[in-house]
XYZ file of C-alpha atoms in Angstrom:
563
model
C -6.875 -68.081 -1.238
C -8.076 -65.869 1.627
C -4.538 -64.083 1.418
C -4.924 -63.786 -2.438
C -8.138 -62.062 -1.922
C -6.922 -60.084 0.156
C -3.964 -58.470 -2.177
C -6.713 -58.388 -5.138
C -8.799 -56.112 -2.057
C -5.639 -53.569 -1.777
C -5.167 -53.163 -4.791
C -7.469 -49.944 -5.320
C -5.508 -48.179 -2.647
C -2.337 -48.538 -3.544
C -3.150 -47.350 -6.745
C -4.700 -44.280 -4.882
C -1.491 -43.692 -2.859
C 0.732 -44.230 -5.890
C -0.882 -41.865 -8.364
C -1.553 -39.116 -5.944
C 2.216 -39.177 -4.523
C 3.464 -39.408 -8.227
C 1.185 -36.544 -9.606
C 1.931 -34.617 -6.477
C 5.506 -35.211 -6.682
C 5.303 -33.568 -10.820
C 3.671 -30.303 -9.086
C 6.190 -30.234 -6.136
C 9.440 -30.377 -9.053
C 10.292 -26.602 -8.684
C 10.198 -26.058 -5.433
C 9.594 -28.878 -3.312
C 9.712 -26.758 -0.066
C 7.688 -23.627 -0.690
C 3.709 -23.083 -1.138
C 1.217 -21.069 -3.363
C -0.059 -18.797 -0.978
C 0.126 -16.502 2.302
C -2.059 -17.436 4.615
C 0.271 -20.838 4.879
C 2.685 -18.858 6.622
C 0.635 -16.937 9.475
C -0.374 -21.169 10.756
C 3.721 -21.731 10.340
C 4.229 -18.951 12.738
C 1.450 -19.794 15.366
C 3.162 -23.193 15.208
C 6.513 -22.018 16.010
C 5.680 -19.917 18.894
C 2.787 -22.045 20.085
C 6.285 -24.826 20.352
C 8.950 -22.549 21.825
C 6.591 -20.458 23.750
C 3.122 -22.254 24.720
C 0.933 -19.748 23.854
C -1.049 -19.372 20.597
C -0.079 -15.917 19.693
C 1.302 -14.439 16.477
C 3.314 -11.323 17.292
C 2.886 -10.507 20.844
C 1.539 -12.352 23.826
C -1.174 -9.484 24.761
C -2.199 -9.731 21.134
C -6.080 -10.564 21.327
C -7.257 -11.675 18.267
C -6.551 -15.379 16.880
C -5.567 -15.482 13.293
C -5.944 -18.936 12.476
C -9.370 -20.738 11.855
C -7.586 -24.277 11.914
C -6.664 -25.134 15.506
C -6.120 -28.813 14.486
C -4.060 -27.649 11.624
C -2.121 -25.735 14.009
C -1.262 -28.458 16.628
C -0.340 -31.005 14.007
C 2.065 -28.472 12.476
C 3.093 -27.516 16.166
C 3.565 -31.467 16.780
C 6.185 -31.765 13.867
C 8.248 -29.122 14.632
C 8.049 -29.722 18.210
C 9.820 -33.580 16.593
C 12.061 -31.772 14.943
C 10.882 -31.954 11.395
C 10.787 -28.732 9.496
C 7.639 -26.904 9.217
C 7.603 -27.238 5.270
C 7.847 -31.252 5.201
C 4.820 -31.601 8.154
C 2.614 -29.591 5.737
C 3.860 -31.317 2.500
C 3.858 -34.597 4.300
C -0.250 -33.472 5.894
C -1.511 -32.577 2.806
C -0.066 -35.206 0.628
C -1.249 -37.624 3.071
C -4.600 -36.715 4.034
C -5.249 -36.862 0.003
C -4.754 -40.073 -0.332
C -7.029 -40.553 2.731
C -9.870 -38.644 0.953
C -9.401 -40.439 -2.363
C -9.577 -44.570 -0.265
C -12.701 -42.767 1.389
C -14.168 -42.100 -1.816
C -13.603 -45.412 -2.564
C -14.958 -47.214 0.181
C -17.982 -44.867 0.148
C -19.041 -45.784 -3.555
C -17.736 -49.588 -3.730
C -21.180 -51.369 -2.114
C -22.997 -49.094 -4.435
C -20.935 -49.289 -7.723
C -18.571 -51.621 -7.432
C -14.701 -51.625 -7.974
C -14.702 -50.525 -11.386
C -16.497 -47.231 -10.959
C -15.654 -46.207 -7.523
C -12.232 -46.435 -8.129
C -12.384 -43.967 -11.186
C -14.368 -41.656 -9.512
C -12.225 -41.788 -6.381
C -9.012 -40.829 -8.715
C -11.095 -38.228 -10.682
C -11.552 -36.525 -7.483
C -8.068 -36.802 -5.888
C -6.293 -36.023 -9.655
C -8.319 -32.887 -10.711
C -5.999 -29.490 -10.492
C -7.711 -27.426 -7.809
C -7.968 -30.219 -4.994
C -4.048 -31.112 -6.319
C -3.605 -27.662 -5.603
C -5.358 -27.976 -1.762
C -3.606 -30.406 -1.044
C 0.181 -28.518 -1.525
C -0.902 -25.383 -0.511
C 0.268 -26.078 3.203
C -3.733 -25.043 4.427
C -5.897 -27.432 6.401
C -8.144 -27.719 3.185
C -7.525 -31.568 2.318
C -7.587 -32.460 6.158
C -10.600 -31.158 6.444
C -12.194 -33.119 3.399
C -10.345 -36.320 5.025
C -11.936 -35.830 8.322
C -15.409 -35.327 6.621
C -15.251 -38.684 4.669
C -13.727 -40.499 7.301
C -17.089 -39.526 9.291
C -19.287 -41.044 6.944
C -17.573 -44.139 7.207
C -18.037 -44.395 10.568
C -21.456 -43.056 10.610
C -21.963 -45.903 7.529
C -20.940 -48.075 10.326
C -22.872 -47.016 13.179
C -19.973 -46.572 15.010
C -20.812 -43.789 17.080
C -18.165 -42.810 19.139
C -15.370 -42.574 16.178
C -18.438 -40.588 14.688
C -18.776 -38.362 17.261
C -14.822 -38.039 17.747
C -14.882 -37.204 13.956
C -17.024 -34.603 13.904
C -15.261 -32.761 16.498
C -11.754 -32.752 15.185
C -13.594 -31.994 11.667
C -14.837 -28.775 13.457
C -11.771 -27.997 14.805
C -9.865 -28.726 11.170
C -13.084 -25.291 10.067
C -15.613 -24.407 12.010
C -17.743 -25.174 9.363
C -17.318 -28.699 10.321
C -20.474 -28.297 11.946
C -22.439 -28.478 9.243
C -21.602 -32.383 8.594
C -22.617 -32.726 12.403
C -25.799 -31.188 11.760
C -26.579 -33.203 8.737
C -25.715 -36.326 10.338
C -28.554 -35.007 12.994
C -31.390 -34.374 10.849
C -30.407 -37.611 8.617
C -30.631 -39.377 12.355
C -33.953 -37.478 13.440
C -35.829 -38.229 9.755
C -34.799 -41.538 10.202
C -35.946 -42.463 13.341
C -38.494 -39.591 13.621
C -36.927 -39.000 16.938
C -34.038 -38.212 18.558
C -31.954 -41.341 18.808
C -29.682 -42.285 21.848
C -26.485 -42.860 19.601
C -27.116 -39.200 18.326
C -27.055 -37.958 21.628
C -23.811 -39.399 22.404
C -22.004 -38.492 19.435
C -22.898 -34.795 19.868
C -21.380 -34.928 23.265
C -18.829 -35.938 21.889
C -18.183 -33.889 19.583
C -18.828 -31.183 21.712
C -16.307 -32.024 24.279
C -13.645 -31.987 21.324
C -14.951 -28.931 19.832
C -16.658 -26.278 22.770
C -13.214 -25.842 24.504
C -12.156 -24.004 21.253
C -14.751 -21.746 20.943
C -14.967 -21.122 24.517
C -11.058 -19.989 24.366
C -11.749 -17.932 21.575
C -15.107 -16.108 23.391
C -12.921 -15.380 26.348
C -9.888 -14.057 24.593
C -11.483 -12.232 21.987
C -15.269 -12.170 22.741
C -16.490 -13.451 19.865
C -17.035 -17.230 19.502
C -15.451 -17.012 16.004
C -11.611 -16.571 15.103
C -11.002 -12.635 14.196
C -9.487 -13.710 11.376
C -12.973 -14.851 9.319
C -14.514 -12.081 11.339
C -11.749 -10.069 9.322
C -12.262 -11.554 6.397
C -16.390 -11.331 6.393
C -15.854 -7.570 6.121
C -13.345 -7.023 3.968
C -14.308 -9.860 1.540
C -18.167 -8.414 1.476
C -16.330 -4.984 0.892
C -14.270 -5.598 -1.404
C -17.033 -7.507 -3.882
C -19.300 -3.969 -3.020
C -16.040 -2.014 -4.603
C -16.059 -4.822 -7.502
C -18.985 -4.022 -8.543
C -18.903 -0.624 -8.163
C -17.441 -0.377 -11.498
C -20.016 -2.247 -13.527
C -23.189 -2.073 -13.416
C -24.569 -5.488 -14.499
C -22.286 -6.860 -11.670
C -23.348 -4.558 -9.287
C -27.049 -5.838 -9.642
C -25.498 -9.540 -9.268
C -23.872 -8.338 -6.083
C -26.978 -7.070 -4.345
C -27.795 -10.435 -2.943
C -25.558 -13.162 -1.366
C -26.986 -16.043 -2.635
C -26.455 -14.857 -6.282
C -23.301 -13.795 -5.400
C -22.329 -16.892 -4.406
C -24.062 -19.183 -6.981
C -22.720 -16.803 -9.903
C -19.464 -17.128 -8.468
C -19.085 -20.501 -8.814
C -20.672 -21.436 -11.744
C -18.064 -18.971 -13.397
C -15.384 -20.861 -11.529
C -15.860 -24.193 -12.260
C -16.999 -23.144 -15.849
C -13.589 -21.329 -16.555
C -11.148 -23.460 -13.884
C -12.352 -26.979 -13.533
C -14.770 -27.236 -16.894
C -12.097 -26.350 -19.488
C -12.593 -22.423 -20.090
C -9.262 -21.696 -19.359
C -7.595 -25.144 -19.439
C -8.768 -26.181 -22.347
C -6.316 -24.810 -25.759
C -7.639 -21.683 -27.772
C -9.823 -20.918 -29.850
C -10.676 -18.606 -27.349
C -13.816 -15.965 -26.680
C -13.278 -13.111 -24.401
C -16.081 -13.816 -22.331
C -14.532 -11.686 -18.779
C -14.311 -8.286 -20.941
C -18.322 -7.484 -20.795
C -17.432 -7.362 -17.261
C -14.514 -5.142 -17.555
C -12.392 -8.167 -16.779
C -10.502 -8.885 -20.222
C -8.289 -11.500 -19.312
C -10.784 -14.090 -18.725
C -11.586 -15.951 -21.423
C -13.168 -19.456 -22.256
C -11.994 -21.991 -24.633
C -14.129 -22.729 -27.826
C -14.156 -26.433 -26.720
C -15.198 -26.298 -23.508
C -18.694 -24.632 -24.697
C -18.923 -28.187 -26.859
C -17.849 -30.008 -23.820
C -20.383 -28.254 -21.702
C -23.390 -28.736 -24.189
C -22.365 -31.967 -25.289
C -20.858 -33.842 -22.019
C -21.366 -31.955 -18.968
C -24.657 -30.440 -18.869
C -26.214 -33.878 -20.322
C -23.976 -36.150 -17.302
C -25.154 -33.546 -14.507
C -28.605 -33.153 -16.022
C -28.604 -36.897 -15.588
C -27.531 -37.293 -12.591
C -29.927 -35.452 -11.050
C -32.367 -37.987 -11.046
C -30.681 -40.357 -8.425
C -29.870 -37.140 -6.344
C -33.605 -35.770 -6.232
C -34.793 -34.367 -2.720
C -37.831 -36.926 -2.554
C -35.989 -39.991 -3.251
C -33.696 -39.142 0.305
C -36.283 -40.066 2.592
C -35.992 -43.724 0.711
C -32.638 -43.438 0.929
C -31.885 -42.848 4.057
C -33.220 -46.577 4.847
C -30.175 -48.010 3.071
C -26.885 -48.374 5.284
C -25.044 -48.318 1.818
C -26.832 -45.200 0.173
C -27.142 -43.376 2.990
C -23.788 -41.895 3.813
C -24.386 -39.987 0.546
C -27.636 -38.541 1.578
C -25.631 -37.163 4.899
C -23.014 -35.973 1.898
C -25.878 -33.830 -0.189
C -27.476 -32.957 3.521
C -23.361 -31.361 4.539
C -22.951 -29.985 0.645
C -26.202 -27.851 0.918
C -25.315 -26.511 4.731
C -21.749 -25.888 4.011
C -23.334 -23.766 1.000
C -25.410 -21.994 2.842
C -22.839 -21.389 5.793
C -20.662 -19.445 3.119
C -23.735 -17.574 1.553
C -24.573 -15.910 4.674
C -21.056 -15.099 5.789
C -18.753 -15.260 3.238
C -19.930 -15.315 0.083
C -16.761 -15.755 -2.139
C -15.144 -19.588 -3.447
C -12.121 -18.282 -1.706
C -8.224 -18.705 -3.006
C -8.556 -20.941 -5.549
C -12.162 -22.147 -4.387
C -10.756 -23.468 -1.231
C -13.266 -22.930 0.913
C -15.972 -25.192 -1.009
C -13.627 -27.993 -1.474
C -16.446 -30.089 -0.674
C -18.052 -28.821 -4.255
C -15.260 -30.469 -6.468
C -16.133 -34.014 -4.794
C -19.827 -33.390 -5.361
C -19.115 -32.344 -9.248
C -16.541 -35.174 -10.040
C -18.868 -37.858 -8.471
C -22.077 -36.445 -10.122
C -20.193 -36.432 -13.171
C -19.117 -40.153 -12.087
C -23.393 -40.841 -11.710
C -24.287 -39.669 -15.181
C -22.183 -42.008 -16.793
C -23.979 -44.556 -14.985
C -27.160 -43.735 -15.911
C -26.017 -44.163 -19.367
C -24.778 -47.316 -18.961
C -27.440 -48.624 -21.703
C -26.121 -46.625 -24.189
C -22.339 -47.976 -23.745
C -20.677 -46.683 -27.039
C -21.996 -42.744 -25.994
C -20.704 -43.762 -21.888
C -17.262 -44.075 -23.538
C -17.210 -41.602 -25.775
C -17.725 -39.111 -22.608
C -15.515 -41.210 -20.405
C -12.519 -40.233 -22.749
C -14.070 -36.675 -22.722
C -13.835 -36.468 -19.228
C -10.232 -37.694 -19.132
C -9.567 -35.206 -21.508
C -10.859 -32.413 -19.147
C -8.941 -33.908 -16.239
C -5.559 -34.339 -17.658
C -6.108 -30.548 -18.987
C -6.838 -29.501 -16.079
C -4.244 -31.146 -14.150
C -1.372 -29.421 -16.626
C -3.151 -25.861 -16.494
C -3.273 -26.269 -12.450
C 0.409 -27.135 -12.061
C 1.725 -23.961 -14.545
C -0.662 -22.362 -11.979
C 0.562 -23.597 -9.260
C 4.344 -22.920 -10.417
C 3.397 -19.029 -11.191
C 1.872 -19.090 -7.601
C 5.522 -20.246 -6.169
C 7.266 -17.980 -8.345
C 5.827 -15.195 -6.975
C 6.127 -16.158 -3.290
C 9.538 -16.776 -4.225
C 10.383 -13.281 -6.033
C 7.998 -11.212 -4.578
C 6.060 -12.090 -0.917
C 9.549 -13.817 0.433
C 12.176 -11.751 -0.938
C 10.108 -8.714 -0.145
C 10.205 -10.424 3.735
C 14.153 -10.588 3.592
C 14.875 -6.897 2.392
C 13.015 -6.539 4.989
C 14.848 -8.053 7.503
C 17.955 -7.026 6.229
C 17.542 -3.172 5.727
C 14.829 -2.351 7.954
C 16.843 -1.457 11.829
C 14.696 -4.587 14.275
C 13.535 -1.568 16.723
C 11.442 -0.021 13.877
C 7.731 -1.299 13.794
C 6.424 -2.471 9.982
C 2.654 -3.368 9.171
C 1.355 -5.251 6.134
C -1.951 -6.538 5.099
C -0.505 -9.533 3.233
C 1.078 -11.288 7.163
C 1.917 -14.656 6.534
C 5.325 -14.806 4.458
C 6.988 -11.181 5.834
C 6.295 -12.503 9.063
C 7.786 -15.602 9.043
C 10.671 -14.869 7.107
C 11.371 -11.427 8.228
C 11.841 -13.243 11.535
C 9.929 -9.813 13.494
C 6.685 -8.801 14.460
C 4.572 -7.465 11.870
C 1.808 -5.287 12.704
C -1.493 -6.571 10.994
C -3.785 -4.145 8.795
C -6.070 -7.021 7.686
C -8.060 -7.814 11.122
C -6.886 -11.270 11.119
C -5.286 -11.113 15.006
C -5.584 -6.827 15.319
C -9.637 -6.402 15.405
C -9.120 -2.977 16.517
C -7.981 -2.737 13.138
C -12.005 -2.605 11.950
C -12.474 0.436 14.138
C -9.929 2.660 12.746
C -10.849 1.470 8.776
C -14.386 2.037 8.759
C -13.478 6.116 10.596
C -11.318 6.306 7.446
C -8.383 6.757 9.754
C -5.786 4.240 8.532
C -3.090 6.349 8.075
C -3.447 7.521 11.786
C -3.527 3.966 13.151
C 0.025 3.564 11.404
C 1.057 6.962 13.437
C -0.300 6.027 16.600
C 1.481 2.548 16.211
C 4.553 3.940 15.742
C 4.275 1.849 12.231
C 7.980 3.111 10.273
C 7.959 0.304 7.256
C 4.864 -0.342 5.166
C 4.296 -3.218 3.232
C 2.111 -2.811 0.466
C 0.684 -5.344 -2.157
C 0.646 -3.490 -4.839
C 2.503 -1.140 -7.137
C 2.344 2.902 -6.983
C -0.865 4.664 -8.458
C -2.232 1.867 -10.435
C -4.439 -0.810 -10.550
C -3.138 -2.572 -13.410
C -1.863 -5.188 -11.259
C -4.959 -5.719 -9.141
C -8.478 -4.502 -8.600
C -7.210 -2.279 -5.687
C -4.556 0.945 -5.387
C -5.109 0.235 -1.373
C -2.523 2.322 -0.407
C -4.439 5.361 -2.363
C -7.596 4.266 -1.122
C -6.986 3.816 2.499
C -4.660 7.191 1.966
C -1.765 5.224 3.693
C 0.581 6.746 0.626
C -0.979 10.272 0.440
C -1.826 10.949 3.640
C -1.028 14.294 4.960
C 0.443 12.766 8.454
C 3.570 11.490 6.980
C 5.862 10.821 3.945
C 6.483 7.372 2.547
C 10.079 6.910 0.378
C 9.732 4.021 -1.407
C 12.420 1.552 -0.466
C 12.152 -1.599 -2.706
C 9.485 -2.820 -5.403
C 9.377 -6.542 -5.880
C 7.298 -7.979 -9.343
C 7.102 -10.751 -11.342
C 6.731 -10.220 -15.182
C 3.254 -9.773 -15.869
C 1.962 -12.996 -17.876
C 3.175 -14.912 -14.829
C 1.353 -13.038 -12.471
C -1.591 -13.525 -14.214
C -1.186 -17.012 -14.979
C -1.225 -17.434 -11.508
C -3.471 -14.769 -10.664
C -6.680 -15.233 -12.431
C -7.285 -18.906 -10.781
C -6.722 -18.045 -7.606
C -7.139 -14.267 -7.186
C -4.675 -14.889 -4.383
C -2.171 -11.717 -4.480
C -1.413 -8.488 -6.582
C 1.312 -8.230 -8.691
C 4.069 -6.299 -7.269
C 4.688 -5.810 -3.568
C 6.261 -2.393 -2.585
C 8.368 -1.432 1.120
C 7.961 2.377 2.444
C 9.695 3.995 4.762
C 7.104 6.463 6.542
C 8.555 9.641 8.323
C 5.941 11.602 9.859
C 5.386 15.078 9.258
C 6.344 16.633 11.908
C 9.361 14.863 12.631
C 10.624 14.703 8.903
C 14.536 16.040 8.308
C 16.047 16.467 4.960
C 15.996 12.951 3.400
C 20.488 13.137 3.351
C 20.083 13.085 6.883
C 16.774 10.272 7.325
């Protein structure tokens, strides 16, 4: 009997495991070994020379800036290669993995509260909808990081204080922005006890013994306690939204302040990519061209959906997530994991408002929203659970809306592979095949032409050059290049347009009119345009076309038959 129970107990999770790996296993049919997206590539290449070399570097072992805000993500990599197994599989395998981990989490979060009915459907809501399907193949620490973050609630459910406190440090070393969950856990701990608890103590050091080595490595190498890389990306992400909204004015006025930045960007998001604007079938209203931004558009039936199902389910919902009731809450080992969870959702907000205020490739960097939406989604339909024939009426609606937005994400996701494929990686091979080794090339875009060009590539992001910052904000690009000795220039992006993109960067940095040197265009590597933007416009991950120069300087320029 005990046995039978047992199976009947396990049954929930293998259902987890077996949808995820079979829904995964539909995305991963076109190219089972590549990934959506760039930044994949610059953790591939810390791995490799972190195993043949020892040292964390990513072209050059003076380099001093660290390009990678995922440590952890960067040692398990390293780990799997070191074993032999190719780079792609450990990430596949990682994130594939760690997603069924997040969705048995769910699970065993919700079960003493809901039951098995319920907390299994809201588990596989989460784990099944398109962007987290999408985290969780793109080869980034995204999933992991989710993983590590549930896994700590469990243990905190449990009062088991050292796994907590381990937890909470590998979480912080998966993002620094782990910190936030530490931090709720704290004040959860403090309000509950109106003091500060033994166990707590202990867990922080913990966690601190994990995590403080890190930062202290990165405040001695680079004198910042932060990787240079979201340094990098704080500056040109905040200037890049200023240039945005440059050219309109209603946006401009939105862009003035972070946390309406923020919120406005991801109510659009989820609106258009998880809430059936663009996933759900036309009729369609073109919604993105008061912005200036005609291609986005939202579907006639999501605006039903949204009056009719999702506003209503949220709207409901709010009632068992209200600030006052936490205090209550808290008192409950079974309810108050999720007040920790609303505690870490409102800090990890507020983290991103003040330093980077963008949802990030594909909304990546507020994975932790698309759990909070699916399960308040999952709470409204409880709280209509005395009006049953309406409860399944929006039940099939929100199946609807998930198996929509599954499809939609996976054409995305195969338009994101197709241009790696066509574009970022065979513009890495020309380059390794017609560009002499001795001659120095730069890119912002580092990941892919590094790794598969197989040669240093000099960075003009930031991410692991922060001298880079200096030079950009003098307006002196185009002399970094020259007094780099830069020859080849990657750009993403074609010649005098912005068709393709919001940016002509190599017009606007002057790096293909400046008056030091001459750039020959080598190669130009596109996709046809309704793939790029089918990829595009969910993830605003890349530009369309990708073109290689050859720069000559001025004064050392000979008739092009003999260059």
């Amino acid at each position: 009997m005990h046995r039978a129970h047992s199976l009947l107990e396990g049954i929930p999770f293998l259902l987890i495991g077996v949808s995820v790996l079979l829904v995964a296993l539909v995305f991963l049919w076109p190219a089972p070994t590549e990934f959506p997206m760039d930044d994949t590539y610059i953790h591939f290449v810390y791995a490799q020379n972190l195993a043949e070399y020892g040292k964390l570097v990513f072209n050059f072992p003076t380099e001093k800036g660290v390009g990678t805000s995922s440590p952890l993500w960067v040692l398990l990599l390293t780990g799997g290669y070191a074993a032999g197994i190719p780079l792609h599989l450990v990430a596949k395998g990682l994130g594939i993995g760690t997603l069924i981990i997040v969705g048995v989490a769910l699970y065993l979060l919700l079960r003493p509260i809901w039951g098995v009915i319920a907390s299994f459907g809201a588990a596989l809501a989460v784990v099944l909808s398109g962007p987290v399907l999408w985290f969780s193949l793109s080869g980034m620490e995204t999933i992991l990081f989710l993983a590590l973050g549930l896994l700590a609630l469990l243990a905190y459910r449990a009062g088991q204080w050292l796994p907590t406190g381990l937890l909470l440090g590998l979480l912080t070393l998966a993002r620094p922005e782990g910190l936030a969950l530490a931090l709720a856990i704290g004040l959860a701990e403090i309000i509950r006890h109106k003091r500060i608890p033994r166990h707590l103590v202990w867990a922080g050091l913990i966690c601190g013994l994990i995590a403080a080595p890190w930062f202290l490595y990165l405040y001695l190498r680079t004198g910042h306690i932060l990787p240079t890389s979201g340094l990098s990306k704080h500056v040109t992400i905040t200037m890049g939204i200023r240039l945005v909204a440059a050219q309109n004015p209603i946006l401009d006025v939105l862009t003035r302040f972070s946390p309406l930045t923020y919120s406005s960007l991801w109510v659009v998001y989820l609106v258009e990519f998880v809430l059936g604007g663009m996933t759900l079938p036309p009729p369609r209203l073109p919604i993105g061209a008061f912005f200036g931004m005609p291609y986005y558009t939202l579907s006639l039936w999501a605006i039903f959906g949204l009056v009719g199902m999702v506003v209503p389910l949220l709207w409901a919902a709010r009632r068992a997530w209200a600030v006052r009731r936490w205090p209550r809450l808290l008192q409950d080992p079974d309810r108050r994991p999720w007040v920790v969870f609303l505690l870490w959702l409102v800090l990890h907000n507020l983290s991103y408002i003040a330093f980077l205020p963008t949802p990030g490739t594909a909304s990546r960097y507020g994975a932790i929203n698309h759990v909070a939406l699916w399960v308040g989604l999952a709470v409204g339909l409880r709280a209509f659970a005395h009006r049953p024939r309406l409860q399944r009426v929006w039940m099939a609606g929100l199946l609807l809306l998930l198996v929509a937005d599954g499809i939609y994400w996976n054409s995305v996701y195969d338009a994101n592979l197709e241009h790696m494929q066509n574009v970022r990686i065979a513009a890495a091979r020309f380059v390794r095949d017609h560009v002499p080794p001795e001659e120095l090339c730069a890119a912002f875009d580092i990941g892919a032409i590094r790794f598969y060009s197989e040669r240093p590539i000099i960075d003009l992001y930031g991410l692991v050059d922060p001298e880079v910052s200096d030079w950009f904000y003098r307006g002196e690009m185009d002399r970094y290049l020259l007094v780099k000795n830069i020859r080849c220039l990657v750009l993403p992006d074609r010649p005098g347009t912005t068709e393709d993109g919001w940016f002509d960067l190599g017009t606007m940095l002057e790096l293909t009119t400046s008056s030091l040197f001459t750039p020959y265009q080598l190669a130009l590597f596109e996709i046809h345009p309704d793939r790029w933007l089918q990829g595009y416009l969910a993830t605003m991950n890349y530009q369309s076309a990708v073109t290689v120069y050859r720069l000559l300087p001025v004064e050392s320029q000979l008739p092009l038959g003999d260059s």
